[in-house]
Structures are given as structure tokens and as C-alpha cells.
């Protein structure tokens, strides 16, 4: 699932910690409504298992809760959902730190998993006794595993990178529209990708841009790097890592050339650019298809297609963790393992578009036959499965989200607003370093 990875406005986040404290408590400090007791028992003496989630995980919408309750009649599943991770995560971290107010299962976004592993693993159950390591992509399993071998989270989805593009806009600009031919235009190189953008912009003029946002391009490039912001020893290296500066400079080059809209992703103005067909391509992990569908006008259906990205990478994905303090930790661990098993991940992709972190699911009919209204007959499951095979094992640090946001919202976006690449980089570094020092 795509997690809202942005921690944009400090005041909003701090307010969210206070206001959401009761939200995360809701599943465990229950007042006994609807026949439920605060002791963790549901109506009729059933075992109540609560989940704290963000975004649209899709477990309820896909019918998985009902299926599990049918298999386990003594279990009653309830969830509390916060729309955005930037509101959800600070409250979760606060409750983990105090070891109170936690629900039986808590979701953690991939950008936060390193911090949870490093600072909160003693509060969480070792799930290696419940989930099968061999079911999951090795790198996904490892992301939630401590140096001592304790696995504190089982993986839900991943975000293999592709490129979604508008066939009609590509055609008008004289570019090929067949997904195989399109992928060959930029195969193996993000520099080639930017060059294709320059070709597009020459023909398209100023009515549309090649790409939606600087943040989307920067994220896509960096998602394929083994080391980005931290090295394997845990040192912050974003300022000295050539891969980060090269990605920043290439994104700035595209911005200076007018190839990128001056929007911040997942904001209302960005939503409008989707609805009004103001750009021709965007970085596109599986969950992005849901955004495209949700924000597009009906006549856009079938006008999109999807091609392989220049290089494989991962953007997004989450984990289910089980706090030890829960009254039903054992039953919660069983549910977490069941929800993330290959069979259930395949079903979830068929309904929700969350791409499985379990390779066995890639051969399922739900994945191989998957289609999306926006991309017509494109075999999206096969395309994303191919991308997933080549995702590098990436070093994740505890403050990855802060660094990524600083490079984007306080960095490359400024180039689209008239700042020089150097000014944008210096501002990003200042913002990030101030945040890391706090």
C-alpha cells in the first residue's frame, strides 16, 4: 500500500500526535459498546482483535476479515484507520515509546520500519514463529528483522516501479505508444528518460508537461539505489553519496528544461493536474493506479498505459506488527500472518491493487490476469512482477522520510519555481540537517 510518505508541516504533525492519541487507543481502551468488553472480548465472548491502519489497506474492503472470521468463528476483527501516514505514524511512535494505547496489530510503513526495528523492537512480538520467511521476498523480510534475528513485522505489499503514460499525449507528440516500444526508449537509463521528455516537450509545447512532479522523478530514481541516505553501518550519507546528488541534479535538469509540473504530489493542486490531463507520464508503483483512477475524469479510462521503468526500484509497502502488550497478541500474530500469506495477498491485489510481497502470489490468476480500468488491456500484474524481480536490497534508515521530503519539498520543487539547482540543493540540505538535529 502506498503510504503517505510526507511529513510536511511540523505544526500539523505535532497537533496530530495529540489529537490521534485517542484514535490509536480506540481499539484497546474500549468502552464496551455493542456488547464488547474492554478486556479484549467481543460480543458473545468472542476474542476481539483490533488493527490500527493508515491509508486504504483494503483488508476489510476485500472481504478478508469476514473470511477469517468464518474460518475462526470465535474471532471478532475491528479496525481503526487514519487516512495519512504522516498523521498516523507520530502517534504510533508515541504509543510504542510509552508502551500503552496500542492496538493488537499496528501497521508500519516501509519508510518507518528501520526506526521501529532500531528503537522499538523490544515492544513487538517476534513474528518469525508465525509467518514463513520463505513466503516473502528476502529483502522485504530482512527490512523488519533486527540484527539479532527477531522479525517484528510481516510484509504486506511492495511498490515495484513502472512508468504510467498517456497514450493519446504520446501520440500527439510523435512518440510510440506501444508499451514495449516505449520501455525501450529509456531502457537502462534515467538520463534517456529525461531525453525522451525533452523530445516530448518540443512537440507538446506548454499546454502539458512530460512529468507530473519533481518529487515523483526523484523518488523513482532513488528507489533503485542500494544506498541512498544511509550506509550499511547506519551513517547518514545523503550529502556525500554521489547517487543522491546525481539524482537531484538530473531532476533539476528536467525541471529547468520545463519537463516537470511545479506540483507537490498528493496535494489538491496535483490532483487537478491529473483530472485535467496536464502531464503525459509519471512514476508509477502499483498503488499509484488507484490515485490515477480516483482523480481522473471518466473519459480518461483506457487512455493510460504502463511500461517498465528505466531501472527497477521500490516505492512503498508496509508491514503488520504485533505489540507484546496486547491482550490477544497470540491471536493477533496468527491473523497478521494469515493476512499477509500469499493466498490473501493475491486476493488483495485483485481487489485493491496492493502488489504482493510474496512471490508465490505472482503465479496466481488474481495477479496474472489483473487489469485496470485506466490502463485497459495492459497486463499490470505481469509488468509489476517483472519489475519486482530486479528490485535491489536497499539500506533503509530511521529518518529516510525526512530526508526524502527535504530533497523534494524543500529542494527540487524550488527549481520549478525559478530557483537554481544549487540554491535548491543548499536549501534542502539546510532543512534536512536542521530536522535531523532535533
PDB file of C-alpha atoms in Angstrom, residues 41-246:
ATOM      1  CA  UNK A  41     -13.508  -9.853  24.349  1.00  0.00           C
ATOM      2  CA  UNK A  42     -16.037  -9.095  21.634  1.00  0.00           C
ATOM      3  CA  UNK A  43     -19.747  -9.658  21.726  1.00  0.00           C
ATOM      4  CA  UNK A  44     -20.829 -13.147  22.750  1.00  0.00           C
ATOM      5  CA  UNK A  45     -17.467 -13.881  24.357  1.00  0.00           C
ATOM      6  CA  UNK A  46     -15.532 -13.700  21.080  1.00  0.00           C
ATOM      7  CA  UNK A  47     -11.860 -12.746  21.011  1.00  0.00           C
ATOM      8  CA  UNK A  48     -11.618  -9.213  19.673  1.00  0.00           C
ATOM      9  CA  UNK A  49      -8.583  -8.394  17.529  1.00  0.00           C
ATOM     10  CA  UNK A  50      -8.072  -4.732  16.706  1.00  0.00           C
ATOM     11  CA  UNK A  51      -5.963  -3.270  13.916  1.00  0.00           C
ATOM     12  CA  UNK A  52      -4.514   0.218  13.628  1.00  0.00           C
ATOM     13  CA  UNK A  53      -4.035   1.091   9.949  1.00  0.00           C
ATOM     14  CA  UNK A  54      -3.410   4.068   7.681  1.00  0.00           C
ATOM     15  CA  UNK A  55      -4.467   4.783   4.134  1.00  0.00           C
ATOM     16  CA  UNK A  56      -6.501   2.134   2.370  1.00  0.00           C
ATOM     17  CA  UNK A  57      -5.098  -1.230   3.348  1.00  0.00           C
ATOM     18  CA  UNK A  58      -8.071  -2.989   1.782  1.00  0.00           C
ATOM     19  CA  UNK A  59      -8.375  -5.861   4.245  1.00  0.00           C
ATOM     20  CA  UNK A  60     -11.988  -5.049   5.060  1.00  0.00           C
ATOM     21  CA  UNK A  61     -12.963  -3.963   1.540  1.00  0.00           C
ATOM     22  CA  UNK A  62     -11.639  -7.189   0.045  1.00  0.00           C
ATOM     23  CA  UNK A  63     -13.625  -9.352   2.451  1.00  0.00           C
ATOM     24  CA  UNK A  64     -10.566 -10.846   4.159  1.00  0.00           C
ATOM     25  CA  UNK A  65     -11.811 -10.063   7.664  1.00  0.00           C
ATOM     26  CA  UNK A  66     -15.099 -11.846   7.023  1.00  0.00           C
ATOM     27  CA  UNK A  67     -13.263 -14.788   5.530  1.00  0.00           C
ATOM     28  CA  UNK A  68     -11.015 -15.103   8.576  1.00  0.00           C
ATOM     29  CA  UNK A  69     -13.940 -14.755  10.966  1.00  0.00           C
ATOM     30  CA  UNK A  70     -15.722 -17.525   9.082  1.00  0.00           C
ATOM     31  CA  UNK A  71     -12.666 -19.741   9.455  1.00  0.00           C
ATOM     32  CA  UNK A  72     -12.357 -18.703  13.108  1.00  0.00           C
ATOM     33  CA  UNK A  73     -15.880 -18.169  14.484  1.00  0.00           C
ATOM     34  CA  UNK A  74     -14.575 -17.162  17.900  1.00  0.00           C
ATOM     35  CA  UNK A  75     -12.735 -14.116  16.495  1.00  0.00           C
ATOM     36  CA  UNK A  76     -14.146 -10.600  16.041  1.00  0.00           C
ATOM     37  CA  UNK A  77     -11.958  -8.239  13.948  1.00  0.00           C
ATOM     38  CA  UNK A  78     -12.166  -4.461  14.167  1.00  0.00           C
ATOM     39  CA  UNK A  79     -10.035  -1.761  12.588  1.00  0.00           C
ATOM     40  CA  UNK A  80      -9.251   1.905  13.149  1.00  0.00           C
ATOM     41  CA  UNK A  81      -7.985   3.760  10.065  1.00  0.00           C
ATOM     42  CA  UNK A  82      -6.150   7.086   9.829  1.00  0.00           C
ATOM     43  CA  UNK A  83      -6.126   8.499   6.306  1.00  0.00           C
ATOM     44  CA  UNK A  84      -2.495   9.582   6.074  1.00  0.00           C
ATOM     45  CA  UNK A  85       0.671   8.074   7.488  1.00  0.00           C
ATOM     46  CA  UNK A  86       2.072  11.492   8.440  1.00  0.00           C
ATOM     47  CA  UNK A  87      -0.794  11.711  10.932  1.00  0.00           C
ATOM     48  CA  UNK A  88      -0.746   8.046  11.923  1.00  0.00           C
ATOM     49  CA  UNK A  89       2.951   7.390  12.494  1.00  0.00           C
ATOM     50  CA  UNK A  90       3.846  10.093  15.074  1.00  0.00           C
ATOM     51  CA  UNK A  91       1.014   8.876  17.288  1.00  0.00           C
ATOM     52  CA  UNK A  92       2.058   5.239  16.836  1.00  0.00           C
ATOM     53  CA  UNK A  93       5.652   6.053  17.763  1.00  0.00           C
ATOM     54  CA  UNK A  94       4.448   7.912  20.836  1.00  0.00           C
ATOM     55  CA  UNK A  95       2.370   4.930  21.984  1.00  0.00           C
ATOM     56  CA  UNK A  96       5.169   2.470  21.310  1.00  0.00           C
ATOM     57  CA  UNK A  97       7.569   4.637  23.289  1.00  0.00           C
ATOM     58  CA  UNK A  98       5.213   4.665  26.279  1.00  0.00           C
ATOM     59  CA  UNK A  99       4.122   1.066  25.596  1.00  0.00           C
ATOM     60  CA  UNK A 100       0.476   1.975  26.033  1.00  0.00           C
ATOM     61  CA  UNK A 101      -2.618   2.647  23.975  1.00  0.00           C
ATOM     62  CA  UNK A 102      -1.661   0.196  21.241  1.00  0.00           C
ATOM     63  CA  UNK A 103      -3.984  -1.897  19.144  1.00  0.00           C
ATOM     64  CA  UNK A 104      -3.426  -5.618  18.713  1.00  0.00           C
ATOM     65  CA  UNK A 105      -1.955  -5.152  15.228  1.00  0.00           C
ATOM     66  CA  UNK A 106      -0.277  -1.941  14.092  1.00  0.00           C
ATOM     67  CA  UNK A 107       0.701  -1.194  10.504  1.00  0.00           C
ATOM     68  CA  UNK A 108       4.111   0.358   9.826  1.00  0.00           C
ATOM     69  CA  UNK A 109       5.108   1.977   6.512  1.00  0.00           C
ATOM     70  CA  UNK A 110       8.380   0.910   4.888  1.00  0.00           C
ATOM     71  CA  UNK A 111       9.902   4.352   5.377  1.00  0.00           C
ATOM     72  CA  UNK A 112       9.413   3.982   9.145  1.00  0.00           C
ATOM     73  CA  UNK A 113      10.307   0.329   9.603  1.00  0.00           C
ATOM     74  CA  UNK A 114      14.020   0.965  10.214  1.00  0.00           C
ATOM     75  CA  UNK A 115      13.267   3.338  13.081  1.00  0.00           C
ATOM     76  CA  UNK A 116      10.838   0.836  14.595  1.00  0.00           C
ATOM     77  CA  UNK A 117      13.372  -2.001  14.254  1.00  0.00           C
ATOM     78  CA  UNK A 118      16.127   0.075  15.833  1.00  0.00           C
ATOM     79  CA  UNK A 119      14.188   1.707  18.665  1.00  0.00           C
ATOM     80  CA  UNK A 120      11.011  -0.254  19.410  1.00  0.00           C
ATOM     81  CA  UNK A 121      11.691  -3.939  18.682  1.00  0.00           C
ATOM     82  CA  UNK A 122      11.563  -4.859  22.363  1.00  0.00           C
ATOM     83  CA  UNK A 123       7.878  -3.819  22.404  1.00  0.00           C
ATOM     84  CA  UNK A 124       6.921  -6.066  19.488  1.00  0.00           C
ATOM     85  CA  UNK A 125       6.358  -9.786  19.075  1.00  0.00           C
ATOM     86  CA  UNK A 126       8.787 -11.879  17.030  1.00  0.00           C
ATOM     87  CA  UNK A 127       6.615 -12.920  14.084  1.00  0.00           C
ATOM     88  CA  UNK A 128       9.107 -15.385  12.594  1.00  0.00           C
ATOM     89  CA  UNK A 129       7.244 -18.058  14.551  1.00  0.00           C
ATOM     90  CA  UNK A 130       4.024 -17.249  12.697  1.00  0.00           C
ATOM     91  CA  UNK A 131       4.880 -16.072   9.190  1.00  0.00           C
ATOM     92  CA  UNK A 132       7.011 -18.238   6.863  1.00  0.00           C
ATOM     93  CA  UNK A 133      10.199 -16.462   5.832  1.00  0.00           C
ATOM     94  CA  UNK A 134      10.305 -18.455   2.594  1.00  0.00           C
ATOM     95  CA  UNK A 135       6.947 -16.967   1.546  1.00  0.00           C
ATOM     96  CA  UNK A 136       8.288 -13.415   1.343  1.00  0.00           C
ATOM     97  CA  UNK A 137      10.827 -11.615  -0.788  1.00  0.00           C
ATOM     98  CA  UNK A 138      14.080 -11.933   1.111  1.00  0.00           C
ATOM     99  CA  UNK A 139      14.775  -8.208   1.178  1.00  0.00           C
ATOM    100  CA  UNK A 140      11.257  -7.470   2.415  1.00  0.00           C
ATOM    101  CA  UNK A 141      11.594  -9.935   5.297  1.00  0.00           C
ATOM    102  CA  UNK A 142      15.010  -8.531   6.182  1.00  0.00           C
ATOM    103  CA  UNK A 143      13.734  -4.961   6.418  1.00  0.00           C
ATOM    104  CA  UNK A 144      11.725  -5.863   9.531  1.00  0.00           C
ATOM    105  CA  UNK A 145      14.393  -8.084  11.113  1.00  0.00           C
ATOM    106  CA  UNK A 146      16.751  -6.968  13.892  1.00  0.00           C
ATOM    107  CA  UNK A 147      20.491  -7.772  13.878  1.00  0.00           C
ATOM    108  CA  UNK A 148      19.695 -10.412  16.491  1.00  0.00           C
ATOM    109  CA  UNK A 149      17.272 -12.141  14.115  1.00  0.00           C
ATOM    110  CA  UNK A 150      13.945 -11.002  15.591  1.00  0.00           C
ATOM    111  CA  UNK A 151      11.388 -10.287  12.833  1.00  0.00           C
ATOM    112  CA  UNK A 152       8.985  -7.696  14.208  1.00  0.00           C
ATOM    113  CA  UNK A 153       6.815  -7.233  11.103  1.00  0.00           C
ATOM    114  CA  UNK A 154       5.379  -9.322   8.280  1.00  0.00           C
ATOM    115  CA  UNK A 155       5.270  -7.617   4.902  1.00  0.00           C
ATOM    116  CA  UNK A 156       2.022  -6.605   3.259  1.00  0.00           C
ATOM    117  CA  UNK A 157       2.685  -5.088  -0.159  1.00  0.00           C
ATOM    118  CA  UNK A 158       5.612  -3.678  -2.101  1.00  0.00           C
ATOM    119  CA  UNK A 159       5.867  -0.914  -4.710  1.00  0.00           C
ATOM    120  CA  UNK A 160       7.784  -2.118  -7.797  1.00  0.00           C
ATOM    121  CA  UNK A 161       8.401   0.869 -10.032  1.00  0.00           C
ATOM    122  CA  UNK A 162       6.999   1.318 -13.547  1.00  0.00           C
ATOM    123  CA  UNK A 163       6.053   4.313 -15.709  1.00  0.00           C
ATOM    124  CA  UNK A 164       2.419   5.157 -16.408  1.00  0.00           C
ATOM    125  CA  UNK A 165       1.869   7.278 -19.516  1.00  0.00           C
ATOM    126  CA  UNK A 166      -0.925   8.772 -21.569  1.00  0.00           C
ATOM    127  CA  UNK A 167      -1.064   7.088 -24.976  1.00  0.00           C
ATOM    128  CA  UNK A 168      -3.000   9.944 -26.535  1.00  0.00           C
ATOM    129  CA  UNK A 169      -0.489  12.576 -25.422  1.00  0.00           C
ATOM    130  CA  UNK A 170       2.473  10.462 -26.502  1.00  0.00           C
ATOM    131  CA  UNK A 171       0.889  10.019 -29.934  1.00  0.00           C
ATOM    132  CA  UNK A 172       0.311  13.757 -30.339  1.00  0.00           C
ATOM    133  CA  UNK A 173       3.983  14.333 -29.522  1.00  0.00           C
ATOM    134  CA  UNK A 174       5.135  11.835 -32.119  1.00  0.00           C
ATOM    135  CA  UNK A 175       6.286   9.219 -29.614  1.00  0.00           C
ATOM    136  CA  UNK A 176       5.449   5.497 -29.837  1.00  0.00           C
ATOM    137  CA  UNK A 177       2.501   4.286 -27.775  1.00  0.00           C
ATOM    138  CA  UNK A 178       3.133   0.519 -27.637  1.00  0.00           C
ATOM    139  CA  UNK A 179       4.322  -0.285 -24.112  1.00  0.00           C
ATOM    140  CA  UNK A 180       7.232  -2.447 -25.270  1.00  0.00           C
ATOM    141  CA  UNK A 181       8.490   0.244 -27.635  1.00  0.00           C
ATOM    142  CA  UNK A 182       8.016   2.927 -25.023  1.00  0.00           C
ATOM    143  CA  UNK A 183      10.038   0.974 -22.472  1.00  0.00           C
ATOM    144  CA  UNK A 184      12.895   0.581 -24.958  1.00  0.00           C
ATOM    145  CA  UNK A 185      13.107   4.366 -25.389  1.00  0.00           C
ATOM    146  CA  UNK A 186      14.597   4.750 -21.924  1.00  0.00           C
ATOM    147  CA  UNK A 187      15.713   1.218 -21.060  1.00  0.00           C
ATOM    148  CA  UNK A 188      18.525   1.144 -18.519  1.00  0.00           C
ATOM    149  CA  UNK A 189      18.970   4.885 -18.037  1.00  0.00           C
ATOM    150  CA  UNK A 190      17.102   7.702 -16.328  1.00  0.00           C
ATOM    151  CA  UNK A 191      19.142  10.088 -18.475  1.00  0.00           C
ATOM    152  CA  UNK A 192      17.464   8.527 -21.532  1.00  0.00           C
ATOM    153  CA  UNK A 193      14.131   9.016 -19.778  1.00  0.00           C
ATOM    154  CA  UNK A 194      14.781  12.738 -19.407  1.00  0.00           C
ATOM    155  CA  UNK A 195      15.879  12.895 -23.060  1.00  0.00           C
ATOM    156  CA  UNK A 196      12.541  11.372 -24.084  1.00  0.00           C
ATOM    157  CA  UNK A 197      10.914  14.099 -22.021  1.00  0.00           C
ATOM    158  CA  UNK A 198      12.778  16.743 -23.968  1.00  0.00           C
ATOM    159  CA  UNK A 199      11.564  15.186 -27.230  1.00  0.00           C
ATOM    160  CA  UNK A 200       8.022  15.219 -25.872  1.00  0.00           C
ATOM    161  CA  UNK A 201       8.204  18.829 -24.733  1.00  0.00           C
ATOM    162  CA  UNK A 202       9.415  20.095 -28.122  1.00  0.00           C
ATOM    163  CA  UNK A 203       6.232  18.801 -29.740  1.00  0.00           C
ATOM    164  CA  UNK A 204       3.789  19.307 -26.871  1.00  0.00           C
ATOM    165  CA  UNK A 205       4.605  22.918 -26.127  1.00  0.00           C
ATOM    166  CA  UNK A 206       3.484  24.439 -22.830  1.00  0.00           C
ATOM    167  CA  UNK A 207      -0.039  23.011 -22.685  1.00  0.00           C
ATOM    168  CA  UNK A 208       1.216  19.904 -20.893  1.00  0.00           C
ATOM    169  CA  UNK A 209       4.429  18.758 -19.239  1.00  0.00           C
ATOM    170  CA  UNK A 210       6.140  15.422 -19.698  1.00  0.00           C
ATOM    171  CA  UNK A 211       6.020  14.604 -15.970  1.00  0.00           C
ATOM    172  CA  UNK A 212       3.705  15.402 -13.097  1.00  0.00           C
ATOM    173  CA  UNK A 213       6.131  16.490 -10.379  1.00  0.00           C
ATOM    174  CA  UNK A 214       9.801  16.747  -9.416  1.00  0.00           C
ATOM    175  CA  UNK A 215       9.182  14.609  -6.347  1.00  0.00           C
ATOM    176  CA  UNK A 216       7.907  11.705  -8.415  1.00  0.00           C
ATOM    177  CA  UNK A 217      11.002  11.646 -10.623  1.00  0.00           C
ATOM    178  CA  UNK A 218      13.459  11.999  -7.748  1.00  0.00           C
ATOM    179  CA  UNK A 219      11.699   9.266  -5.788  1.00  0.00           C
ATOM    180  CA  UNK A 220      11.744   6.916  -8.783  1.00  0.00           C
ATOM    181  CA  UNK A 221      15.448   7.376  -9.470  1.00  0.00           C
ATOM    182  CA  UNK A 222      16.468   6.918  -5.846  1.00  0.00           C
ATOM    183  CA  UNK A 223      14.171   3.917  -5.378  1.00  0.00           C
ATOM    184  CA  UNK A 224      16.585   1.826  -7.451  1.00  0.00           C
ATOM    185  CA  UNK A 225      19.724   2.652  -5.451  1.00  0.00           C
ATOM    186  CA  UNK A 226      21.122   0.172  -2.931  1.00  0.00           C
ATOM    187  CA  UNK A 227      22.384   3.009  -0.754  1.00  0.00           C
ATOM    188  CA  UNK A 228      20.681   6.384  -0.628  1.00  0.00           C
ATOM    189  CA  UNK A 229      20.607   8.306   2.612  1.00  0.00           C
ATOM    190  CA  UNK A 230      22.332   5.851   4.979  1.00  0.00           C
ATOM    191  CA  UNK A 231      25.160   3.372   4.507  1.00  0.00           C
ATOM    192  CA  UNK A 232      25.116  -0.182   5.814  1.00  0.00           C
ATOM    193  CA  UNK A 233      26.695   0.925   9.097  1.00  0.00           C
ATOM    194  CA  UNK A 234      23.857   3.357   9.761  1.00  0.00           C
ATOM    195  CA  UNK A 235      25.745   6.568   8.968  1.00  0.00           C
ATOM    196  CA  UNK A 236      23.892   9.417   7.236  1.00  0.00           C
ATOM    197  CA  UNK A 237      25.489   9.803   3.796  1.00  0.00           C
ATOM    198  CA  UNK A 238      22.927  11.671   1.704  1.00  0.00           C
ATOM    199  CA  UNK A 239      25.181  14.752   1.298  1.00  0.00           C
ATOM    200  CA  UNK A 240      28.207  12.733   0.185  1.00  0.00           C
ATOM    201  CA  UNK A 241      26.517   9.918  -1.745  1.00  0.00           C
ATOM    202  CA  UNK A 242      27.033  10.600  -5.472  1.00  0.00           C
ATOM    203  CA  UNK A 243      23.862   8.663  -6.317  1.00  0.00           C
ATOM    204  CA  UNK A 244      21.742  11.150  -4.346  1.00  0.00           C
ATOM    205  CA  UNK A 245      23.371  14.251  -5.831  1.00  0.00           C
ATOM    206  CA  UNK A 246      23.221  12.792  -9.357  1.00  0.00           C
TER     207      UNK A 246
END
